[in-house]
Amino acid sequence: FSGMLEGTGTITAPFVTSIAGAISPGTMGTTGTLTVNGNVVMASGSNFLVDLGADGVSDRLAVNGLANVGGVVSLGNGVTQRVNGLGQQYTILTSTGGVSGAFSARTISPILSQSFIYQRNAVLREV
């Protein structure tokens, strides 16, 4: 229900569910990919922690199944070095079985905002 799932590598489970916890691919302050062989459910109380790297690289949750997203996307390392995101897009989630649901929009700072682009099998975040 709560707690944090952090790191890289692969988790094999029918469902990975976050009710009020956090999912952080990679480790805090570094970018990486966390793979789930199964389905992912992120409820409205979830926190998805995403670090940004250079050249459009970011943390990514790669789901080999269905992904139902919700909650907020918090930005970690990398965003404070940007004065203007210039509409740069980052793929933060991929899902072979499709994506449903939506993340809650949040303001990053007085000059930076984020929005999400939902594709059939991916979610992109734009700064």
Short mmCIF file of C-alpha atoms in Angstrom, two decimals:
data_model
loop_
_atom_site.label_atom_id
_atom_site.label_comp_id
_atom_site.label_asym_id
_atom_site.label_seq_id
_atom_site.Cartn_x
_atom_site.Cartn_y
_atom_site.Cartn_z
CA PHE A 1 0.00 0.00 0.00
CA SER A 2 2.83 2.41 0.77
CA GLY A 3 6.60 2.41 0.70
CA MET A 4 8.97 2.83 -2.24
CA LEU A 5 9.95 0.49 -5.05
CA GLU A 6 13.29 1.73 -6.36
CA GLY A 7 16.01 0.44 -8.66
CA THR A 8 16.75 -1.16 -11.99
CA GLY A 9 16.31 -4.71 -13.13
CA THR A 10 13.22 -6.85 -13.64
CA ILE A 11 10.27 -7.73 -11.42
CA THR A 12 8.10 -10.69 -12.43
CA ALA A 13 4.64 -10.63 -10.85
CA PRO A 14 1.07 -10.79 -12.13
CA PHE A 15 0.45 -7.29 -10.69
CA VAL A 16 2.60 -4.55 -9.17
CA THR A 17 0.19 -2.21 -7.39
CA SER A 18 0.90 1.11 -5.69
CA ILE A 19 -1.94 2.60 -3.64
CA ALA A 20 -0.08 5.37 -1.76
CA GLY A 21 3.54 4.46 -2.35
CA ALA A 22 6.30 5.57 -4.70
CA ILE A 23 7.91 3.97 -7.73
CA SER A 24 11.38 5.22 -8.65
CA PRO A 25 13.14 3.60 -11.61
CA GLY A 26 16.90 3.81 -11.26
CA THR A 27 18.03 5.22 -7.96
CA MET A 28 17.40 8.66 -6.52
CA GLY A 29 19.57 11.05 -8.52
CA THR A 30 20.41 8.68 -11.41
CA THR A 31 18.46 7.59 -14.46
CA GLY A 32 17.57 3.97 -15.08
CA THR A 33 14.90 1.55 -16.27
CA LEU A 34 12.79 -0.65 -14.04
CA THR A 35 11.08 -3.48 -15.94
CA VAL A 36 7.91 -5.22 -14.77
CA ASN A 37 6.98 -8.53 -16.39
CA GLY A 38 3.30 -8.26 -15.51
CA ASN A 39 0.74 -5.51 -15.05
CA VAL A 40 1.15 -2.23 -13.16
CA VAL A 41 -1.54 -0.29 -11.30
CA MET A 42 -0.73 3.15 -9.88
CA ALA A 43 -3.66 4.52 -7.85
CA SER A 44 -4.39 8.22 -7.33
CA GLY A 45 -2.26 8.27 -4.15
CA SER A 46 0.86 7.03 -5.97
CA ASN A 47 4.02 9.02 -6.57
CA PHE A 48 6.12 8.24 -9.67
CA LEU A 49 9.62 9.68 -9.17
CA VAL A 50 11.40 10.52 -12.43
CA ASP A 51 14.97 11.80 -12.76
CA LEU A 52 16.07 13.59 -15.94
CA GLY A 53 19.37 13.14 -17.73
CA ALA A 54 21.04 14.80 -20.69
CA ASP A 55 19.76 14.56 -24.27
CA GLY A 56 16.18 13.53 -23.45
CA VAL A 57 17.15 10.57 -21.25
CA SER A 58 15.02 9.96 -18.17
CA ASP A 59 13.97 7.25 -15.77
CA ARG A 60 11.58 4.77 -17.36
CA LEU A 61 9.13 2.16 -16.14
CA ALA A 62 8.94 -0.57 -18.81
CA VAL A 63 5.82 -2.72 -18.38
CA ASN A 64 5.45 -6.03 -20.20
CA GLY A 65 1.71 -6.07 -19.66
CA LEU A 66 -1.00 -3.48 -18.98
CA ALA A 67 -0.25 -0.16 -17.25
CA ASN A 68 -3.00 1.73 -15.42
CA VAL A 69 -1.48 5.03 -14.32
CA GLY A 70 -2.56 7.56 -11.71
CA GLY A 71 -1.16 9.76 -8.98
CA VAL A 72 1.53 12.38 -9.46
CA VAL A 73 4.85 12.45 -11.25
CA SER A 74 7.50 14.10 -9.09
CA LEU A 75 10.67 15.29 -10.70
CA GLY A 76 13.99 14.45 -9.21
CA ASN A 77 17.50 15.20 -10.33
CA GLY A 78 17.94 17.23 -13.50
CA VAL A 79 15.01 19.61 -13.44
CA THR A 80 16.74 22.21 -11.27
CA GLN A 81 19.42 22.74 -13.92
CA ARG A 82 16.82 23.80 -16.49
CA VAL A 83 15.69 27.40 -16.86
CA ASN A 84 13.44 26.59 -19.80
CA GLY A 85 12.38 23.09 -20.77
CA LEU A 86 11.75 24.25 -24.35
CA GLY A 87 9.12 21.56 -24.78
CA GLN A 88 11.59 18.70 -24.37
CA GLN A 89 9.86 15.31 -24.17
CA TYR A 90 10.89 12.31 -22.09
CA THR A 91 9.48 8.79 -22.38
CA ILE A 92 8.76 7.89 -18.75
CA LEU A 93 6.67 4.75 -19.22
CA THR A 94 6.23 2.09 -21.88
CA SER A 95 3.68 -0.73 -21.83
CA THR A 96 3.34 -3.61 -24.29
CA GLY A 97 -0.31 -4.14 -23.26
CA GLY A 98 -1.37 -0.51 -23.46
CA VAL A 99 -1.78 2.46 -21.13
CA SER A 100 -4.96 3.57 -19.35
CA GLY A 101 -5.64 6.23 -16.73
CA ALA A 102 -3.86 9.56 -16.33
CA PHE A 103 -1.35 11.25 -14.05
CA SER A 104 -2.36 14.39 -12.14
CA ALA A 105 -0.76 17.53 -13.54
CA ARG A 106 1.47 19.55 -11.20
CA THR A 107 3.41 22.77 -11.52
CA ILE A 108 7.16 22.23 -11.20
CA SER A 109 8.14 25.83 -10.43
CA PRO A 110 6.96 29.36 -11.27
CA ILE A 111 8.66 29.09 -14.68
CA LEU A 112 8.47 25.36 -15.47
CA SER A 113 5.42 23.21 -16.00
CA GLN A 114 4.87 19.65 -17.12
CA SER A 115 2.28 17.96 -19.26
CA PHE A 116 1.77 14.37 -20.33
CA ILE A 117 1.31 12.88 -23.78
CA TYR A 118 -0.53 9.57 -23.70
CA GLN A 119 0.15 7.16 -26.53
CA ARG A 120 -1.24 3.68 -26.99
CA ASN A 121 1.86 2.05 -25.47
CA ALA A 122 3.73 4.91 -23.79
CA VAL A 123 3.53 8.03 -21.66
CA LEU A 124 5.76 10.99 -22.46
CA ARG A 125 6.36 13.91 -20.16
CA GLU A 126 6.96 17.33 -21.63
CA VAL A 127 8.69 20.14 -19.72
#
